[in-house]
Coordinates of C-alpha atoms in Angstrom, one line a residue:
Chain A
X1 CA 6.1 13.4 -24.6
X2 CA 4.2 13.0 -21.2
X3 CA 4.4 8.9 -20.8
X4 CA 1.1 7.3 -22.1
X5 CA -0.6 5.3 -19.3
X6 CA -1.4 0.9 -19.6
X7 CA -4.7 1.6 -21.6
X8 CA -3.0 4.5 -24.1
X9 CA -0.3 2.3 -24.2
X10 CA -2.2 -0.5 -25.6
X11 CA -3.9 1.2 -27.9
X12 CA -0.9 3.1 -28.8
X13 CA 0.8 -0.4 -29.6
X14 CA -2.3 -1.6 -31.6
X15 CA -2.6 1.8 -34.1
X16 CA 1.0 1.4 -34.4
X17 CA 1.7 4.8 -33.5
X18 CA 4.6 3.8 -31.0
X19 CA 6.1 0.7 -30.7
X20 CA 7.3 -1.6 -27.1
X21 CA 10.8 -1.0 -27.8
X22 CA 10.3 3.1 -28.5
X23 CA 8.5 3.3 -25.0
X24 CA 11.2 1.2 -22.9
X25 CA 13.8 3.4 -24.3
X26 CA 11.9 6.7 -23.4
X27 CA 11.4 5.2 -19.6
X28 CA 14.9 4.2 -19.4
X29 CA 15.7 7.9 -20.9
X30 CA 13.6 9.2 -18.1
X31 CA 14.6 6.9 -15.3
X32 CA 18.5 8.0 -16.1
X33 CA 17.3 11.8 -16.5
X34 CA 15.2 12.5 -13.5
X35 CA 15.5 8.8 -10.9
X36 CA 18.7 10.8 -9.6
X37 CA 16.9 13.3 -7.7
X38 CA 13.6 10.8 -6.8
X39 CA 15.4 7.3 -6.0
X40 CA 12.3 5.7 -7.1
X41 CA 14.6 2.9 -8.3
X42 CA 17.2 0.7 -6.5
X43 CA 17.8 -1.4 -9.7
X44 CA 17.2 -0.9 -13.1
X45 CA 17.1 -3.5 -15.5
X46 CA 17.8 -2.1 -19.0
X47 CA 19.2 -5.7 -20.6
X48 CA 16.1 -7.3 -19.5
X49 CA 13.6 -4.3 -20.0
X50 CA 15.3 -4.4 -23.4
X51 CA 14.8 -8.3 -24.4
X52 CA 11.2 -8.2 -23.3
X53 CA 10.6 -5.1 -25.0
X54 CA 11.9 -6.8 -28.5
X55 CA 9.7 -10.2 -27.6
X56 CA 6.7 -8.1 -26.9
X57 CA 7.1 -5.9 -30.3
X58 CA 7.6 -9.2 -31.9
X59 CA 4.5 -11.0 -30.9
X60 CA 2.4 -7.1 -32.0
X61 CA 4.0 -7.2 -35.6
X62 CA 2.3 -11.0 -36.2
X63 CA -0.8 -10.2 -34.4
X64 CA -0.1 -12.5 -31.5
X65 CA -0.6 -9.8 -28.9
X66 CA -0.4 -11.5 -25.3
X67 CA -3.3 -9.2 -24.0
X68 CA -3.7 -5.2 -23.3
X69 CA -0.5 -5.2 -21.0
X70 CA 1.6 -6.9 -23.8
X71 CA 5.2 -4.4 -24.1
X72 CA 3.9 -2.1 -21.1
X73 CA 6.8 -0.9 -18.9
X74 CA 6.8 -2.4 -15.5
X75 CA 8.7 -2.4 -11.8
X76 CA 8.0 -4.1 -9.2
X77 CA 8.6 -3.3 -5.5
X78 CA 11.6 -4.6 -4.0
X79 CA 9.4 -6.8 -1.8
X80 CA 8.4 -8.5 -4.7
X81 CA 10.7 -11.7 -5.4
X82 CA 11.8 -11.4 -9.2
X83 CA 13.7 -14.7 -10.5
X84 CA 17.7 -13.8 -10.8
X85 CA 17.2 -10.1 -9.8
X86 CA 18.4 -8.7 -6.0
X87 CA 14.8 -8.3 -4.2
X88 CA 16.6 -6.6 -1.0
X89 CA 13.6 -5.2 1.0
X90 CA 15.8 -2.1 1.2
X91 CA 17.2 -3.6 4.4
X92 CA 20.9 -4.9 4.6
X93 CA 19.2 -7.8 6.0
X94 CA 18.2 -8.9 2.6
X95 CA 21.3 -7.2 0.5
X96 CA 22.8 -10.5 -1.2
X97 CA 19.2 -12.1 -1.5
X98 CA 18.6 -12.8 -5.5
X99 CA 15.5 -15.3 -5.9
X100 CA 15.3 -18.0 -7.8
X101 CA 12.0 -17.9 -8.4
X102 CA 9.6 -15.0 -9.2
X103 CA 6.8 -14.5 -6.8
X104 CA 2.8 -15.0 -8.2
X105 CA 2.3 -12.0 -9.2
X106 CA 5.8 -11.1 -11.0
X107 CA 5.3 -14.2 -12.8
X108 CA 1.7 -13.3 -13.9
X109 CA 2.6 -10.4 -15.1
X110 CA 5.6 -11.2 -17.2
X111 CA 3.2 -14.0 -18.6
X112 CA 1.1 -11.0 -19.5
X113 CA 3.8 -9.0 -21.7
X114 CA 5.1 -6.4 -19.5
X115 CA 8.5 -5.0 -19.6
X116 CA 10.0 -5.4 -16.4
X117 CA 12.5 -2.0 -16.0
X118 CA 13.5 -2.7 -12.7
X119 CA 12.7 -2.5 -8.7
X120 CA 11.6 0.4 -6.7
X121 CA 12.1 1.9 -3.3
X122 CA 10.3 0.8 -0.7
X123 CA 10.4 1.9 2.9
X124 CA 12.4 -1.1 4.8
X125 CA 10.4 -4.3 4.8
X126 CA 7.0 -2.5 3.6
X127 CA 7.5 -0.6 7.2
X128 CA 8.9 2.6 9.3
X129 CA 10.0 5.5 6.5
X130 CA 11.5 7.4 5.4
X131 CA 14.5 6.5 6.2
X132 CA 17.9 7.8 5.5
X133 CA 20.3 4.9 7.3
X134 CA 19.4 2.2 4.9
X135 CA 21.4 1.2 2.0
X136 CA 19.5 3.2 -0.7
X137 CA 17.9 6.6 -0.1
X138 CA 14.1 7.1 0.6
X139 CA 12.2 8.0 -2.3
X140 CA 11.0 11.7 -3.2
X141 CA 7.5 13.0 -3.9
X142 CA 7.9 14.5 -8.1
X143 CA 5.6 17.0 -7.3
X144 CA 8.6 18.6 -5.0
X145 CA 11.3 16.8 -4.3
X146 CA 11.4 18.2 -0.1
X147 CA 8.4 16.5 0.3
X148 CA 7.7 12.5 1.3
X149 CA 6.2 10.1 -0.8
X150 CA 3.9 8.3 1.9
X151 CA 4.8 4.7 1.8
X152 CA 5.7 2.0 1.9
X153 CA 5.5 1.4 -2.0
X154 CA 7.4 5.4 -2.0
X155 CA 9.2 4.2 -5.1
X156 CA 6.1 2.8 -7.0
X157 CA 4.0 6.3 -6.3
X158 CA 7.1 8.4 -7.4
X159 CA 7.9 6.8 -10.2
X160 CA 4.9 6.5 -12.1
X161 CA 3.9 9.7 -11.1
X162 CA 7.5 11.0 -12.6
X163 CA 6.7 9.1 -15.8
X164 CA 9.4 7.0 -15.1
X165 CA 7.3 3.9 -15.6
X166 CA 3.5 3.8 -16.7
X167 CA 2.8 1.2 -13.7
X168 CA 3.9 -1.1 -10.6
X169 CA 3.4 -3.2 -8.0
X170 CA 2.6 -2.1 -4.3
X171 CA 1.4 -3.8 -1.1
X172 CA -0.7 -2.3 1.4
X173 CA -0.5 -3.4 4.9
X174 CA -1.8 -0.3 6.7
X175 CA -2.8 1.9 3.5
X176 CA 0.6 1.3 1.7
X177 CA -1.1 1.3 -1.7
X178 CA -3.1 4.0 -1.2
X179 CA -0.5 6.6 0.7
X180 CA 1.6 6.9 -2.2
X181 CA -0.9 6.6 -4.5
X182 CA -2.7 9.8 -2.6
X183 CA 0.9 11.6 -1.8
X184 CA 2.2 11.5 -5.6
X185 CA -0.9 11.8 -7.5
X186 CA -2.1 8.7 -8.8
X187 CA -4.2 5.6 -8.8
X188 CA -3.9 3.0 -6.4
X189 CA -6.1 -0.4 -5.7
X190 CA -6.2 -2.7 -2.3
X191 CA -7.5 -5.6 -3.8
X192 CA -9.9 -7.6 -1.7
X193 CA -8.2 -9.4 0.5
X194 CA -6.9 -12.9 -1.1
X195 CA -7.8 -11.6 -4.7
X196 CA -4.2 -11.1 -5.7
X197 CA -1.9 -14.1 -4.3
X198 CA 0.9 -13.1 -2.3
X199 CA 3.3 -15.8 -2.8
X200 CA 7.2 -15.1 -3.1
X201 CA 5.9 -11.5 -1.5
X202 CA 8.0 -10.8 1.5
X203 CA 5.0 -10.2 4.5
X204 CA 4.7 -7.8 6.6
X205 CA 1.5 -8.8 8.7
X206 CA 0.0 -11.8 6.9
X207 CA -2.9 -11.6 8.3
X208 CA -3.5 -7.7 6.6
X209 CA -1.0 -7.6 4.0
X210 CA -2.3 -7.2 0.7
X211 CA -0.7 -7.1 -3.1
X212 CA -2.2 -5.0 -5.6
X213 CA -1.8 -2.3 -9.2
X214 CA -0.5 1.4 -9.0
X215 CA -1.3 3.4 -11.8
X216 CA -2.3 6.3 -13.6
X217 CA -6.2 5.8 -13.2
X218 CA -8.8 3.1 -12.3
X219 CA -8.5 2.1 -16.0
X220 CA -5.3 1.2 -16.3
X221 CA -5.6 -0.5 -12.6
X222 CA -8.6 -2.9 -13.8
X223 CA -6.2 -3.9 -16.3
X224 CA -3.7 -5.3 -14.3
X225 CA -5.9 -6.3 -11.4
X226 CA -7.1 -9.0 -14.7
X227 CA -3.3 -10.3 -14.8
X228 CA -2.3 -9.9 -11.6
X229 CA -5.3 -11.9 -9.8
X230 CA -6.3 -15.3 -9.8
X231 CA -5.4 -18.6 -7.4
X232 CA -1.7 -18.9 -5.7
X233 CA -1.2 -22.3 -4.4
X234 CA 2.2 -20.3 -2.3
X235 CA -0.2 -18.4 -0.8
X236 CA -2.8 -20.1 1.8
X237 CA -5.1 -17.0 2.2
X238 CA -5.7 -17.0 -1.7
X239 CA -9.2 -16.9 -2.5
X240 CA -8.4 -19.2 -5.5
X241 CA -10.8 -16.9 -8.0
X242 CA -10.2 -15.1 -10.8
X243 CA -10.9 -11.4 -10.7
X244 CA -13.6 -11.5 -13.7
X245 CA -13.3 -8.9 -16.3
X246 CA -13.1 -5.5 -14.4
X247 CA -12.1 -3.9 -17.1
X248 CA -15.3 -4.5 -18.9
X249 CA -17.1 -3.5 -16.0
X250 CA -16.0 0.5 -16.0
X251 CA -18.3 1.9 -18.7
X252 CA -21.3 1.0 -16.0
X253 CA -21.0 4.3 -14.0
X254 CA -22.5 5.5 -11.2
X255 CA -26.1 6.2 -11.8
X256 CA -27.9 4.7 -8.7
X257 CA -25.0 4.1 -6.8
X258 CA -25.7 4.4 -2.8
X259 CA -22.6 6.1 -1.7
X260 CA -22.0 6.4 2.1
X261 CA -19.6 9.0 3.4
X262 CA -17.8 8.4 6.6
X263 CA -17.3 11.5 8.0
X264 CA -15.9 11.1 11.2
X265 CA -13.1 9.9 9.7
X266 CA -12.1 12.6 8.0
X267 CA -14.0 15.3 9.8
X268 CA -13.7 14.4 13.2
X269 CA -10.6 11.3 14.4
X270 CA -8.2 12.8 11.9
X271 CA -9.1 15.7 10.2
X272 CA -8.6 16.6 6.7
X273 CA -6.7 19.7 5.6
X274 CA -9.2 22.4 4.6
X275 CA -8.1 22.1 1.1
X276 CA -8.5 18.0 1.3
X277 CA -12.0 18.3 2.6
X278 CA -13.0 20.5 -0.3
X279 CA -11.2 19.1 -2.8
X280 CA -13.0 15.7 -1.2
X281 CA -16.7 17.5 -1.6
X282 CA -16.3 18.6 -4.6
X283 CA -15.5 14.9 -5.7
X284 CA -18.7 13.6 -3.8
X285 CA -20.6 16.6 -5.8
X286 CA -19.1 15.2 -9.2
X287 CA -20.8 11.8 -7.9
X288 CA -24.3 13.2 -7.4
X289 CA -23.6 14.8 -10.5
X290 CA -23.0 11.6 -11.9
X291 CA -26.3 10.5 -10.6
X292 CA -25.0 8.4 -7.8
X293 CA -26.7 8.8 -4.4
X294 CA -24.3 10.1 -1.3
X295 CA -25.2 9.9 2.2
X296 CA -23.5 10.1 5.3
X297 CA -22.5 6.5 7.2
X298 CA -21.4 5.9 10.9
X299 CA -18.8 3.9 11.5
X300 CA -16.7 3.3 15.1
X301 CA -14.2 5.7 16.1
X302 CA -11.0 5.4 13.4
X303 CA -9.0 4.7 16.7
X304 CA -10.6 1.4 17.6
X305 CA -10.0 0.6 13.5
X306 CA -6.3 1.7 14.2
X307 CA -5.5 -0.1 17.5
X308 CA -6.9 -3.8 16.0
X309 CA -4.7 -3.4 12.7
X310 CA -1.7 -2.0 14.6
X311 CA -1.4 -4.2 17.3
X312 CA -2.0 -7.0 14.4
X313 CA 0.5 -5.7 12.4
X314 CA 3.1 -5.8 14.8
X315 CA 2.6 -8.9 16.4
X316 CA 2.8 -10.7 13.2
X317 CA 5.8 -8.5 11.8
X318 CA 7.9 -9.5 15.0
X319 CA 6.5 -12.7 14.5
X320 CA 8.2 -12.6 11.3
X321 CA 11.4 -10.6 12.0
X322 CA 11.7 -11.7 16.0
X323 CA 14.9 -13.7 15.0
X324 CA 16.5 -11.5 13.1
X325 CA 15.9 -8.7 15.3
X326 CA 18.0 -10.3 18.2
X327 CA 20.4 -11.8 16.3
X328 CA 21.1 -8.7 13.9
X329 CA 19.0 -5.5 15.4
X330 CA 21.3 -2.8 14.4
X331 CA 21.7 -3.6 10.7
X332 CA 18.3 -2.9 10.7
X333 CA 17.1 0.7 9.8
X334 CA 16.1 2.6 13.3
X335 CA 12.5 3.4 12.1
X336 CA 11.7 -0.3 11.3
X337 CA 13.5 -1.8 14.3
X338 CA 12.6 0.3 17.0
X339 CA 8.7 -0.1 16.1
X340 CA 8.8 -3.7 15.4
X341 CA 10.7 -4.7 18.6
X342 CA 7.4 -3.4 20.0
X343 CA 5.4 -6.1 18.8
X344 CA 7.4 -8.2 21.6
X345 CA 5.3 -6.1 24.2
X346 CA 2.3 -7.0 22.8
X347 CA 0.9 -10.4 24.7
X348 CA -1.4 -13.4 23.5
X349 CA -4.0 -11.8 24.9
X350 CA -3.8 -8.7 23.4
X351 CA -3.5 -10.3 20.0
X352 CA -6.5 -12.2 20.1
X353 CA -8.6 -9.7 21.4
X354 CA -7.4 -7.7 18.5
X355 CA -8.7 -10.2 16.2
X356 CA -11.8 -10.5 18.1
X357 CA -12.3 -7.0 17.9
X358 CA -11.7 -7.1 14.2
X359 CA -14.5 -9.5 13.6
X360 CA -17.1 -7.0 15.1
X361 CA -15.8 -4.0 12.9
X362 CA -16.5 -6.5 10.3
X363 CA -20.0 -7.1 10.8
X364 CA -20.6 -3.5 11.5
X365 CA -18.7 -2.9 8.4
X366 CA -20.4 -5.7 6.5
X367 CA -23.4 -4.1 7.3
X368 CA -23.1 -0.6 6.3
X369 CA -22.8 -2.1 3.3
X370 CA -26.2 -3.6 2.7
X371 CA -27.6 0.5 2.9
X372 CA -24.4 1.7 1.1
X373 CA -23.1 0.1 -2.4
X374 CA -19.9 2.3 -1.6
X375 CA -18.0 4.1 0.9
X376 CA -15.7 7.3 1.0
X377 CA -13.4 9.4 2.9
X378 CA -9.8 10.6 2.5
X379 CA -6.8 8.2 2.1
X380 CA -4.5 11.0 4.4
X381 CA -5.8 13.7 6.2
X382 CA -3.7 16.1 3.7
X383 CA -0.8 16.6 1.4
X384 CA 2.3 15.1 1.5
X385 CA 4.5 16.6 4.7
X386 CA 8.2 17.5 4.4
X387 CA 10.2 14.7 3.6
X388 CA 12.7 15.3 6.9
X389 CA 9.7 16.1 9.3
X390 CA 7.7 13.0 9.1
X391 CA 6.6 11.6 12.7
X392 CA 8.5 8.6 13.9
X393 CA 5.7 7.1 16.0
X394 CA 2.7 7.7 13.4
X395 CA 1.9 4.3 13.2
X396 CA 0.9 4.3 17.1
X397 CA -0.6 7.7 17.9
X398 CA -2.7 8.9 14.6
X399 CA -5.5 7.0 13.5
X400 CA -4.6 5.8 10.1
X401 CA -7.4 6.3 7.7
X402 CA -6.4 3.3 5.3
X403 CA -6.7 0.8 8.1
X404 CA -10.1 -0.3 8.5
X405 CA -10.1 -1.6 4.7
X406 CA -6.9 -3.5 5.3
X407 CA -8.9 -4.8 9.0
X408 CA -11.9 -5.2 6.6
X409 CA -10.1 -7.1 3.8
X410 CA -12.7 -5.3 1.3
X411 CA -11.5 -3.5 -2.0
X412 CA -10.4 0.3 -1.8
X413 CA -9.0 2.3 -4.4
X414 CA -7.1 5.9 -3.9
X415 CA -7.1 8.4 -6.7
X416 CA -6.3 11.9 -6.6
X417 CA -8.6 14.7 -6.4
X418 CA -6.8 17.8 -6.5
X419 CA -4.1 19.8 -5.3
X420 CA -3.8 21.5 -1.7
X421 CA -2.1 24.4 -0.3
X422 CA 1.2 23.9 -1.0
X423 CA 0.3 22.6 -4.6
X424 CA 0.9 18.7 -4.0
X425 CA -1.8 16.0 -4.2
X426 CA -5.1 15.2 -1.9
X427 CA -6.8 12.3 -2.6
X428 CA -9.5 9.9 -1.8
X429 CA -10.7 6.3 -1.3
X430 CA -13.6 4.5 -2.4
X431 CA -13.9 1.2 -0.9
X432 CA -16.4 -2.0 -1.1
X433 CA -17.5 -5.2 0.0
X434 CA -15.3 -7.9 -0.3
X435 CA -14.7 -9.3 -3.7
X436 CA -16.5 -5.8 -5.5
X437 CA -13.3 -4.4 -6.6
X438 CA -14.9 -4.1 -10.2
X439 CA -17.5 -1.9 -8.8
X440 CA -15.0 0.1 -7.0
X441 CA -13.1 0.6 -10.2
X442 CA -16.0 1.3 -12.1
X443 CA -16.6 4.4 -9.6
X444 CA -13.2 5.6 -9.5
X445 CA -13.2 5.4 -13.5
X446 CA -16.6 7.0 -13.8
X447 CA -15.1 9.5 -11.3
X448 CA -11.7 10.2 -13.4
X449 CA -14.3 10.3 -16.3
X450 CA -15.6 13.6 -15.4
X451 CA -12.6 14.9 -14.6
X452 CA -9.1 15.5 -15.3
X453 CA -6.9 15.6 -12.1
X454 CA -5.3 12.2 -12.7
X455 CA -4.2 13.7 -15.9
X456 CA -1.9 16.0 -14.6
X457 CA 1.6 15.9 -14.4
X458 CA 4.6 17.4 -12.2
X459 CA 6.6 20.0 -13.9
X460 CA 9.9 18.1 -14.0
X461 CA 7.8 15.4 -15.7
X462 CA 6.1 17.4 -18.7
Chain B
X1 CA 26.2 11.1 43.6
X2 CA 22.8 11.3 41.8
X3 CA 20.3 8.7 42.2
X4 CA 19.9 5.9 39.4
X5 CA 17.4 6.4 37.0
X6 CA 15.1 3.5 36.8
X7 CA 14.9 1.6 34.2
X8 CA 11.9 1.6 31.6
X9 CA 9.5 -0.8 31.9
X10 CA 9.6 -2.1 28.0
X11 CA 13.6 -2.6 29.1
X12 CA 12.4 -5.3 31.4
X13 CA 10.0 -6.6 29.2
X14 CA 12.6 -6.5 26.0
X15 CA 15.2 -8.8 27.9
X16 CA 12.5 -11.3 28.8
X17 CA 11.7 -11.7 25.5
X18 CA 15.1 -12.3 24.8
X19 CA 16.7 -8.4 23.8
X20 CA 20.0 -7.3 25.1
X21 CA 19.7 -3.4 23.9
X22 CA 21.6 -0.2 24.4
X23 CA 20.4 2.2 26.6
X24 CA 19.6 5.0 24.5
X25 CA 17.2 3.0 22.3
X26 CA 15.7 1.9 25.4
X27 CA 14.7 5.3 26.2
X28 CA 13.5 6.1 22.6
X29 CA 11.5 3.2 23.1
X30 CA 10.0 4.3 26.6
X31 CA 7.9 6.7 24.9
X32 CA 6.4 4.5 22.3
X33 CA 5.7 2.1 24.6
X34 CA 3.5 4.6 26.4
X35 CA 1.8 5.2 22.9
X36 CA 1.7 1.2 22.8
X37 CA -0.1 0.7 26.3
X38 CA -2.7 3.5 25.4
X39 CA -3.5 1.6 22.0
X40 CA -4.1 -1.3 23.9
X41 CA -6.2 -0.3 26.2
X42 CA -8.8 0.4 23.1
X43 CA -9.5 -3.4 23.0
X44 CA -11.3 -5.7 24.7
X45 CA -10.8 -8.0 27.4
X46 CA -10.3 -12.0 26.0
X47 CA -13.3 -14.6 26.8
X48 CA -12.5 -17.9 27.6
X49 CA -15.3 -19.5 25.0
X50 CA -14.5 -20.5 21.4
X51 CA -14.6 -17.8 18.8
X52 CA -13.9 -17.6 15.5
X53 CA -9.9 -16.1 16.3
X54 CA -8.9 -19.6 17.7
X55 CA -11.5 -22.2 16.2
X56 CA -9.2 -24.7 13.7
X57 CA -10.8 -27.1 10.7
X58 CA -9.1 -30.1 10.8
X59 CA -10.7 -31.2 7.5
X60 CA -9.7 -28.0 5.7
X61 CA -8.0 -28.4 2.6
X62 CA -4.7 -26.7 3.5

């Protein structure tokens, strides 16, 4: 069997055709069968996977379902604090750390029925992969197993896109949502900034980091954005509001939409494979098909987008890790170190500047959308590169073309739409304003309506 | 006897900010800063009136 996403799941579970406990036994089948050549996973927790698994199919047989994500298999990313289970960071800075708590959104989503199977891979700290001098290896891409995941949340885009687990957490800093989520295939949503609360979620910029769902499709994403959002008191940038009822929001489509495309992005600061671009217009032609509107928008050069949320980023991560950094710098991975310790070269000066300049790409952001309901443009310029060849100083020398939602705060959500050259995954992003991740989802749905790339599978996961 | 190399300026700037690091990483780190300075020099100057980046609500809630 090919594993059934949140929404088949569900309705799976409700017909009685397959049961909580039948599905966590098939992912831990598959997790022992093909995680040995992925690393998706750094723990794997069959006793609990097992107990919630029995609680969940208990509550279906008397009818006192918990909601649509009642017995779905789950894994969080080992940033993610989960009550009694190691939440390392794959660092050896964090190896003994087991919390005592869970963080918001583990907790929401356990109160929600999910069957928690484990953690996944993540590059160090949400920051610097792949690496190979940390204590677990880096995650590999399903769709061939040379090839990298895009990261941070590497082990959340492997492993549902191995059919290991149906969906997971991620967090996107700098696109880290939405590079695996392009990379490996699948569906990936940024929440608006705030939406989902971050508390017990080990930051990497606080001031860009963001929680949010990696699935299969947009579906099964509005789904858990439902459980996973909502007010954190841990978590002082929470927005304190619920997320609504996405979900019900799908079937609206795109008829009418205004949808700008931001081609210098993809056409002109960092250029899109020629397989990317085409796979990326035939998308936008499936949206006028749809009877959606798409223009072209101009935005600022992707470099000035890139230079506010990378000097941001670091300056807050060695805020964070400063300490730790001079007091235990090699057991660090090399990757993570040797660009965090940068953030000590970047002055006061520098950083509020940055966060000046971020409040004009806002406004000029902000007002794009009031011609444009929606924007597009590619999440990475291609597909997924050789696993060993990956460049060390990406972060500072190619424009990233995730950033500007993570500088923006505002919804985006990545989603496949095809295959490239070498037969691994291109994808796209459709972003908002803040707070209209419904609307986003309700495009990307409508989009994975009409066709059927999100439905494929890697051949070791047939 | 050749010459001394100089020393990179992020080595300088490193061990002010409190970093005692081997000299190989320092010259891994020579180029990125380069990559660093150039990043930098995409924003703008600072301003010495309020703005939103440094204003502070002393009512606010949290």
């Amino acid at each position: 069997m090919s594993l059934p996403g949140v929404a088949e799941a569900a309705a799976l579970f409700r017909a009685r055709k397959l049961s909580p406990v039948e599905l966590a036994r098939e992912c831990l089948a598959r997790i022992a069968r093909l995680d040995r050549g992925l690393h998706a996973f750094v723990t794997v927790t069959e006793e609990r996977a097992m107990a919630d698994a029995r609680a969940a199919e208990a509550r279906l047989m008397r009818g006192a379902a918990l909601g649509p994500l009642d017995g779905v298999p789950f894994a969080h990313k080992d940033i993610v604090a989960t009550a009694g289970i190691p939440t390392t960071a794959c660092s050896r800075i964090l190896r003994d750390n087991v919390p005592s708590a869970d963080a918001n959104v583990a907790a929401r989503l356990a109160e929600a029925g999910t069957v928690l199977l484990g953690k996944l891979t993540t590059h160090e700290f949400a920051l610097g992969g792949p690496s190979f001098d940390l204590p677990s290896p880096p995650a590999r891409n399903p769709w061939n197993a040379a090839h990298f995941t895009g990261g941070s949340s590497s082990g959340s885009g492997a492993a549902i896109a191995a059919g290991l687990v149906p969906a997971a957490t991620g967090t996107d800093t700098m696109g880290s949502i939405r590079s695996p989520a392009a990379l490996c295939g699948i569906t990936g949503l940024k929440p608006t900034y705030g939406l989902v609360g971050r508390g017990g979620v080990f930051p990497l910029a606080q001031s860009l980091d963001h929680v949010g769902p990696m699935a299969r499709s947009a579906e099964d994403c509005a789904l858990l954005l439902q459980a996973m959002a909502g007010p954190d008191r841990s978590d002082p940038a929470s927005a304190g509001r619920p997320a609504g009822d996405p979900a019900s929001a799908l079937a609206g489509g795109v008829t009418g939409l205004r949808i700008g495309v931001v081609r210098r992005f993809h056409e002109q600061d960092n250029r899109g494979s020629p397989a990317a671009l085409a796979n990326l217009e035939a998308a936008l032609q499936t949206f006028r098909d749809l009877g959606a509107q798409v223009a072209n928008v101009e935005l600022p050069p992707l470099a000035d987008w890139h230079a506010v949320a990378a000097t941001i980023m670091l300056a807050e991560a060695h805020g964070i890790h400063g300490p730790w950094l001079r007091a235990r710098f090699s057991e660090y991975g090399a990757l993570f170190r040797e660009r965090v310790v940068l953030g000590a070269a970047i002055s006061s000066e520098h950083y509020l500047a940055a966060q000046r300049r971020r409040r004009v790409l806002c406004t000029t952001m902000a007002e794009a959308f009031t011609r444009h309901d929606l924007l597009v443009t590619l999440v990475q310029p291609g597909e997924a590169p050789p696993i060993e060849g990956t460049p060390r100083w990406g972060v500072l020398e190619l424009g990233s073309l995730a950033a500007p939602f993570n500088v923006t705060g505002g919804p985006a959500l990545a989603l496949p739409t095809g295959f490239g050259e070498g037969g691994l995954p291109t994808g796209m992003q459709i972003a908002g304003p803040a707070f209209a991740d419904a609307l986003v989802l309700r495009a990307g749905h409508a989009f994975q309506q009409a066709t059927d790339v999100h439905r494929r599978w890697p051949a070791l996961a047939a | 006897m050749p010459d001394a190399k100089p020393e990179p300026p992020i080595a300088t700037l490193l061990r002010q900010a409190g970093y005692d690091l081997p000299a190989a990483t320092l010259a891994d780190l020579d180029r990125a800063h380069g990559l660093l300075q150039a990043m930098l020099a995409r924003l703008p100057g600072t301003a010495a009136e309020a703005e939103l980046a440094t204003v502070f609500h002393p009512d606010a809630a949290r």
